[in-house]
Amino acid sequence: SDVDSVLVLQGRSDETNPYTKTIAIQMWLLGYEFPNTLILLTSDKVYIIASQKKAKILEALQGASGGVPIEILVHGKDGAKNQEMFDKTIAVIKGCGSRVGTIAADKSSGKLVDEWNAAFAPAKSSFSQSDVGAAISDILAVKEESEIKYQKTAGKMCSSIIHGYFIDEMASIFDEEKSITNDKMAERIANVLTNDKLFKKLFSGIPMLDMAEWSTHPIVQSGGNYNLSLTAENSTSQLHAGTVICTLSMRYFMYNATISRTFMIDPTPEQEKNYSFLLGLQKQALAWIRAGVTMGAVYSKIVAHVEEHRPDLKENLTKDFGFVTGIEMSDGTNTIAPGCISTFKPGMVVVLRVGLENMANPKAADKYSKNYAYQLIDSVVVRDNASAELITTGEKEPNDVSFFFNDEEAAPQKASKKDAKRDAKRDANGVDRKPATRKSAILPSKFRSEEKEEESGTRKRREHQKELLNRLLAEGRRRFAGESGDNGEETRVVKKFESYKRETALPREVRSQKILVDERAESIILPIYGMAVPFHISTLKNIVKTEEGDYVYLRINLASPGQGVGKKDNLPQEDAESTFVRSLTFRSTDAVRMNEIHHSITALKRDQVKRETEKAQLADIVQQDRLVPVVGQRPIRLPDVFMRPVADGKRFPAALEIHTNGLRYMAAGRSGGTTIDILFNNIRHLFFQPCDNELLVLIHVHLKNPIMMGKKKTQDIQFYREASDASFDETGNRRRRIRYGDEDEIEAEQEERRRRRQLNKEFKEFASKIADASNHEVEVDTPFREVAFNGVPSRANVLLQPTVDCLVHLSDTPFFIITVADVELVHLERVQFGLKNFDMVFVFKDFKRAPVHVNTVPMKQLDNVKEWLDSVNLAYTEGPVNLNWAPIMKTINNDPAGFFEDGGWSFLAQDSDAEDDESEEEESEFTVSEDEFEESESESSEEESDFGTESEESEEDEDEESGEDWDELEAKAKAYDEKRSHAGDPADNAPPKRARRR
């Protein structure tokens, strides 16, 4: 707006209307809401009228270097002084010009407002007032990255509450047939912010959680009464198992984000169809939101899309499809509505909303399901030359939001892959299908149904891998857009040392013009042309002593750029024109003195190298907080456990204790013992591994940052107990002499199994108590032995076991732990026919981290490894040879943006499951052409002739029998098996269990 000054007047706080442009501009300028405050903005100065208390707070803004001048005027109880202050302000407005900008939509009341209106009334006619509300909206609409970060955090918290709390709570209520009203359910959600246990579980890792609050009260709607407004009131009717809409709006550091999800319980096919269309509409709208596009144009595209594909739903659409959000929750100026000429700009955060209301369900099971509505809301960030970025996450596909409670025969929507395969083998009536006859030269399985399952599973896995690789490519381009790379090596800087601050600090002995070694200053003082010149010991490369005749020579070699053989030894050069002293040679006939100097310099250099090495090892050590012991009660203890690594050279059993904010282990030792404290906030993974098929039962802690144990640092600490009781003597008891044979062995085995069960129970319960004590900041993870595979991560061939979040080997040292979330890609090397083993390479998302190799994995476990990688959403590729990863990672680090622009990891995927051409190769494994089929039959007939050469008639009979199809041959084989089963032992001739699936 074209105005000379802007007047922002705020009266008393109005809790019924917490979102006004006046409050928004105050928060944007000052960081807080200031009731009963007047702000006058001019071209060169800001005037603020406030009470004495507020003025004292605002004084900190005055005098800021480079800031706008601010004058603060105090509004008090003296009416005359107040009038004088108002007159001064009006004079300032007149001096700026007659055009005054105000926010016309905001009306407020209060003492300050009344006094100002009375003082301004006589001069009001001499000014022309304009509404600047739209201009303020445009200013506040575009956010800086720091502001977007706050909104991303608010969106993350909203998503965590819906998908980490509400879904489970709602499903539990419906499953257990509990009764609760919509408003009580909304109240439970609101109380999440005051429930410390849930608060820490859902929002772990988010700093300054006290700055989070609800923008509006959570909204839960069900039972046929729906209001898709963000300010709707919760009804007191019962939460109904039909269509449930949950809408959450939260703000973090005053910045808002909104999310809404619809959940369907026992939906009809028509309802699922309508929801799928709405979801597709939202995805389409997200693609249309781009910088430079007008909001009205996006609205028109959405309506046109509905008219083209589902004209029957046009009347059910919401009146608008979103708005810009920020400090002000809903911007009434910038909305995705008809006729809006505002354009999307980079940095805008938009609440994208699509909904269908007043929908009728003719197949409703009860009166509460006759009417329903759908709503999907996500908060998105507009980016420059790219699609909008979602800041609210969570599953919203039909299978993820549909629940089935009443139909017992219906397959669960969130079925496992194994269940999906089993259900795919059933027809519409729930009867197992018989596998279709397949013409193939070779049957890889005894049952053709297994072949069909494997083929289907391989196809699904290939399609999923294509999706994962495409996602990695898109994520890499977004992640490294506009970034310049480096070579992945640590930047070396020129270190500067200062032996003495001034000349008077030199030792007195320098007057003797001799070589001196000053251990206190870590320096060598050399006489050069009659002057004492100090050299810090860090500048020394080495010292060489030689004897020639009567003289002893000391050659002092100094470190300088260009001397190193390798990059590690070479020093950086700060000034290319600098001159460096590389060596100095001294000689003397005093052999004893020269020997002393050589010994002193060597010892000083050795100590300096030792200190530097220890300092480098401790570079990533983070100072932990102090452990807070449990007060007033005995801590929960796990007695008689050993620890690895050993703290003091020799292992002794001790107790592991749970305290307020961590664990404590009092390790006994030869020097009095060591106390090891592990804080919950430093634990990244907590593993419990039972002693089934193992010699140890253990609890393993993998830390975020390493800690010091004695003089060594460690990132993995393990507490264990041996499963076998070595102190139990089975040979000398009385029962052994009286009763002998198999009974003793059976009893011993039963005792060992009982002892193992007891150990597993004790350690598992203790691990669960650790998780509870940490308010579930730490969760217990257990290895899955049934999907484990062998490999060589270090030197020995060990069993690698997947967990929910990791791939681990915990039974022996060195421990092996890889977090799945840290892995970018897994490449399988040496995957080719004829080899017995293959290798795995884990490439991390942090490209500066060296890839980890797992070698010599048996080829027979290749499919199991692929299935596991696919199940945890890890993209994998495969190749026939080993690659040299050092230059590959160096190339990527030099230009990561260019790497992904050129196709990213596609150069590895030529022989992997993600390639399109493998579908043709897969068909060739199971189907053959007619020529090949006839040739194979002729070869088989020749082989048969070697065994059956009785007569030409028998050969003709065989030729006739070779024309039988697979069904006839299978029927004959079945009859033959039945005949044998009557003649022999039924148990020996029983068919395999898997045959029942036919």
PDB file of C-alpha atoms in Angstrom, residues 547-668:
ATOM      1  CA  GLU A 547      79.971 -39.254  14.500  1.00  0.00           C
ATOM      2  CA  GLU A 548      82.792 -38.416  12.135  1.00  0.00           C
ATOM      3  CA  GLY A 549      86.296 -38.465  13.579  1.00  0.00           C
ATOM      4  CA  ASP A 550      86.529 -36.245  16.632  1.00  0.00           C
ATOM      5  CA  TYR A 551      83.241 -34.488  15.908  1.00  0.00           C
ATOM      6  CA  VAL A 552      79.656 -35.383  16.743  1.00  0.00           C
ATOM      7  CA  TYR A 553      77.065 -33.940  14.302  1.00  0.00           C
ATOM      8  CA  LEU A 554      73.450 -33.198  15.156  1.00  0.00           C
ATOM      9  CA  ARG A 555      71.207 -32.668  12.137  1.00  0.00           C
ATOM     10  CA  ILE A 556      67.874 -31.111  13.159  1.00  0.00           C
ATOM     11  CA  ASN A 557      65.274 -31.578  10.408  1.00  0.00           C
ATOM     12  CA  LEU A 558      62.275 -29.225  10.575  1.00  0.00           C
ATOM     13  CA  ALA A 559      58.814 -29.782   9.116  1.00  0.00           C
ATOM     14  CA  SER A 560      57.994 -27.693   6.046  1.00  0.00           C
ATOM     15  CA  PRO A 561      55.508 -27.818   3.126  1.00  0.00           C
ATOM     16  CA  GLY A 562      56.420 -29.986   0.133  1.00  0.00           C
ATOM     17  CA  GLN A 563      58.582 -32.378   2.133  1.00  0.00           C
ATOM     18  CA  GLY A 564      56.000 -35.093   2.841  1.00  0.00           C
ATOM     19  CA  VAL A 565      55.902 -38.169   0.666  1.00  0.00           C
ATOM     20  CA  GLY A 566      52.167 -38.711   1.088  1.00  0.00           C
ATOM     21  CA  LYS A 567      49.225 -36.372   1.563  1.00  0.00           C
ATOM     22  CA  LYS A 568      49.095 -37.234   5.236  1.00  0.00           C
ATOM     23  CA  ASP A 569      52.660 -36.060   5.821  1.00  0.00           C
ATOM     24  CA  ASN A 570      52.486 -32.991   3.634  1.00  0.00           C
ATOM     25  CA  LEU A 571      51.846 -29.691   5.424  1.00  0.00           C
ATOM     26  CA  PRO A 572      49.542 -26.922   4.191  1.00  0.00           C
ATOM     27  CA  GLN A 573      51.131 -23.698   3.006  1.00  0.00           C
ATOM     28  CA  GLU A 574      49.608 -20.427   4.127  1.00  0.00           C
ATOM     29  CA  ASP A 575      51.808 -18.098   2.074  1.00  0.00           C
ATOM     30  CA  ALA A 576      53.252 -19.331  -1.208  1.00  0.00           C
ATOM     31  CA  GLU A 577      56.106 -16.784  -1.043  1.00  0.00           C
ATOM     32  CA  SER A 578      57.301 -17.847   2.424  1.00  0.00           C
ATOM     33  CA  THR A 579      60.795 -19.256   2.923  1.00  0.00           C
ATOM     34  CA  PHE A 580      61.248 -22.256   5.193  1.00  0.00           C
ATOM     35  CA  VAL A 581      64.238 -23.608   7.071  1.00  0.00           C
ATOM     36  CA  ARG A 582      64.373 -27.328   6.445  1.00  0.00           C
ATOM     37  CA  SER A 583      67.391 -28.405   8.463  1.00  0.00           C
ATOM     38  CA  LEU A 584      70.120 -27.153  10.767  1.00  0.00           C
ATOM     39  CA  THR A 585      73.393 -28.960  11.476  1.00  0.00           C
ATOM     40  CA  PHE A 586      75.582 -28.487  14.569  1.00  0.00           C
ATOM     41  CA  ARG A 587      78.912 -30.144  15.411  1.00  0.00           C
ATOM     42  CA  SER A 588      80.925 -30.407  18.589  1.00  0.00           C
ATOM     43  CA  THR A 589      83.808 -32.358  20.044  1.00  0.00           C
ATOM     44  CA  ASP A 590      81.920 -32.754  23.343  1.00  0.00           C
ATOM     45  CA  ALA A 591      80.316 -36.162  22.693  1.00  0.00           C
ATOM     46  CA  VAL A 592      78.714 -36.379  26.146  1.00  0.00           C
ATOM     47  CA  ARG A 593      77.007 -33.005  25.736  1.00  0.00           C
ATOM     48  CA  MET A 594      75.731 -33.867  22.251  1.00  0.00           C
ATOM     49  CA  ASN A 595      74.389 -37.190  23.502  1.00  0.00           C
ATOM     50  CA  GLU A 596      72.483 -35.420  26.277  1.00  0.00           C
ATOM     51  CA  ILE A 597      70.972 -32.946  23.812  1.00  0.00           C
ATOM     52  CA  HIS A 598      69.975 -35.749  21.426  1.00  0.00           C
ATOM     53  CA  HIS A 599      68.349 -37.715  24.245  1.00  0.00           C
ATOM     54  CA  SER A 600      66.500 -34.663  25.626  1.00  0.00           C
ATOM     55  CA  ILE A 601      65.133 -33.600  22.211  1.00  0.00           C
ATOM     56  CA  THR A 602      64.082 -37.177  21.353  1.00  0.00           C
ATOM     57  CA  ALA A 603      62.265 -37.563  24.693  1.00  0.00           C
ATOM     58  CA  LEU A 604      60.542 -34.172  24.304  1.00  0.00           C
ATOM     59  CA  LYS A 605      59.396 -35.056  20.768  1.00  0.00           C
ATOM     60  CA  ARG A 606      58.161 -38.478  21.903  1.00  0.00           C
ATOM     61  CA  ASP A 607      56.082 -36.932  24.688  1.00  0.00           C
ATOM     62  CA  GLN A 608      54.660 -34.319  22.305  1.00  0.00           C
ATOM     63  CA  VAL A 609      53.627 -36.973  19.735  1.00  0.00           C
ATOM     64  CA  LYS A 610      52.030 -39.019  22.490  1.00  0.00           C
ATOM     65  CA  ARG A 611      49.990 -36.040  23.688  1.00  0.00           C
ATOM     66  CA  GLU A 612      48.867 -35.186  20.154  1.00  0.00           C
ATOM     67  CA  THR A 613      47.822 -38.795  19.538  1.00  0.00           C
ATOM     68  CA  GLU A 614      45.779 -38.909  22.725  1.00  0.00           C
ATOM     69  CA  LYS A 615      44.203 -35.565  21.853  1.00  0.00           C
ATOM     70  CA  ALA A 616      43.211 -36.838  18.395  1.00  0.00           C
ATOM     71  CA  GLN A 617      41.682 -39.974  19.911  1.00  0.00           C
ATOM     72  CA  LEU A 618      39.648 -37.889  22.342  1.00  0.00           C
ATOM     73  CA  ALA A 619      38.456 -35.439  19.667  1.00  0.00           C
ATOM     74  CA  ASP A 620      35.010 -37.058  19.362  1.00  0.00           C
ATOM     75  CA  ILE A 621      34.559 -37.583  23.098  1.00  0.00           C
ATOM     76  CA  VAL A 622      31.561 -35.580  24.340  1.00  0.00           C
ATOM     77  CA  GLN A 623      31.350 -34.599  27.970  1.00  0.00           C
ATOM     78  CA  GLN A 624      28.377 -36.432  29.459  1.00  0.00           C
ATOM     79  CA  ASP A 625      25.984 -34.986  31.988  1.00  0.00           C
ATOM     80  CA  ARG A 626      26.263 -36.155  35.570  1.00  0.00           C
ATOM     81  CA  LEU A 627      24.372 -39.263  36.582  1.00  0.00           C
ATOM     82  CA  VAL A 628      21.540 -38.519  39.035  1.00  0.00           C
ATOM     83  CA  PRO A 629      21.391 -41.384  41.559  1.00  0.00           C
ATOM     84  CA  VAL A 630      18.082 -42.729  42.810  1.00  0.00           C
ATOM     85  CA  VAL A 631      17.268 -41.191  46.187  1.00  0.00           C
ATOM     86  CA  GLY A 632      15.101 -42.713  48.892  1.00  0.00           C
ATOM     87  CA  GLN A 633      14.986 -46.229  47.495  1.00  0.00           C
ATOM     88  CA  ARG A 634      17.257 -48.957  46.298  1.00  0.00           C
ATOM     89  CA  PRO A 635      17.932 -48.816  42.555  1.00  0.00           C
ATOM     90  CA  ILE A 636      16.788 -51.639  40.285  1.00  0.00           C
ATOM     91  CA  ARG A 637      19.747 -54.007  39.921  1.00  0.00           C
ATOM     92  CA  LEU A 638      20.879 -56.823  37.652  1.00  0.00           C
ATOM     93  CA  PRO A 639      23.424 -58.707  39.776  1.00  0.00           C
ATOM     94  CA  ASP A 640      26.453 -60.770  38.820  1.00  0.00           C
ATOM     95  CA  VAL A 641      26.967 -59.598  35.262  1.00  0.00           C
ATOM     96  CA  PHE A 642      30.244 -59.186  33.410  1.00  0.00           C
ATOM     97  CA  MET A 643      31.128 -56.272  31.193  1.00  0.00           C
ATOM     98  CA  ARG A 644      32.874 -56.050  27.841  1.00  0.00           C
ATOM     99  CA  PRO A 645      35.264 -54.366  27.230  1.00  0.00           C
ATOM    100  CA  VAL A 646      36.935 -55.121  30.551  1.00  0.00           C
ATOM    101  CA  ALA A 647      37.482 -51.963  32.572  1.00  0.00           C
ATOM    102  CA  ASP A 648      40.656 -52.818  34.492  1.00  0.00           C
ATOM    103  CA  GLY A 649      42.376 -55.714  32.774  1.00  0.00           C
ATOM    104  CA  LYS A 650      40.636 -58.550  34.590  1.00  0.00           C
ATOM    105  CA  ARG A 651      36.947 -59.378  34.619  1.00  0.00           C
ATOM    106  CA  PHE A 652      34.944 -59.498  37.840  1.00  0.00           C
ATOM    107  CA  PRO A 653      31.146 -59.809  38.132  1.00  0.00           C
ATOM    108  CA  ALA A 654      29.269 -56.770  39.416  1.00  0.00           C
ATOM    109  CA  ALA A 655      25.756 -55.292  39.455  1.00  0.00           C
ATOM    110  CA  LEU A 656      24.228 -53.089  36.798  1.00  0.00           C
ATOM    111  CA  GLU A 657      21.929 -50.430  38.322  1.00  0.00           C
ATOM    112  CA  ILE A 658      19.176 -48.244  36.864  1.00  0.00           C
ATOM    113  CA  HIS A 659      19.199 -44.660  38.142  1.00  0.00           C
ATOM    114  CA  THR A 660      17.183 -41.548  37.364  1.00  0.00           C
ATOM    115  CA  ASN A 661      18.853 -40.604  34.091  1.00  0.00           C
ATOM    116  CA  GLY A 662      21.133 -43.517  33.281  1.00  0.00           C
ATOM    117  CA  LEU A 663      22.876 -46.770  34.171  1.00  0.00           C
ATOM    118  CA  ARG A 664      25.760 -47.365  36.588  1.00  0.00           C
ATOM    119  CA  TYR A 665      28.120 -50.342  36.674  1.00  0.00           C
ATOM    120  CA  MET A 666      30.575 -50.655  39.572  1.00  0.00           C
ATOM    121  CA  ALA A 667      33.363 -52.667  37.964  1.00  0.00           C
ATOM    122  CA  ALA A 668      35.748 -54.281  40.437  1.00  0.00           C
TER     123      ALA A 668
END
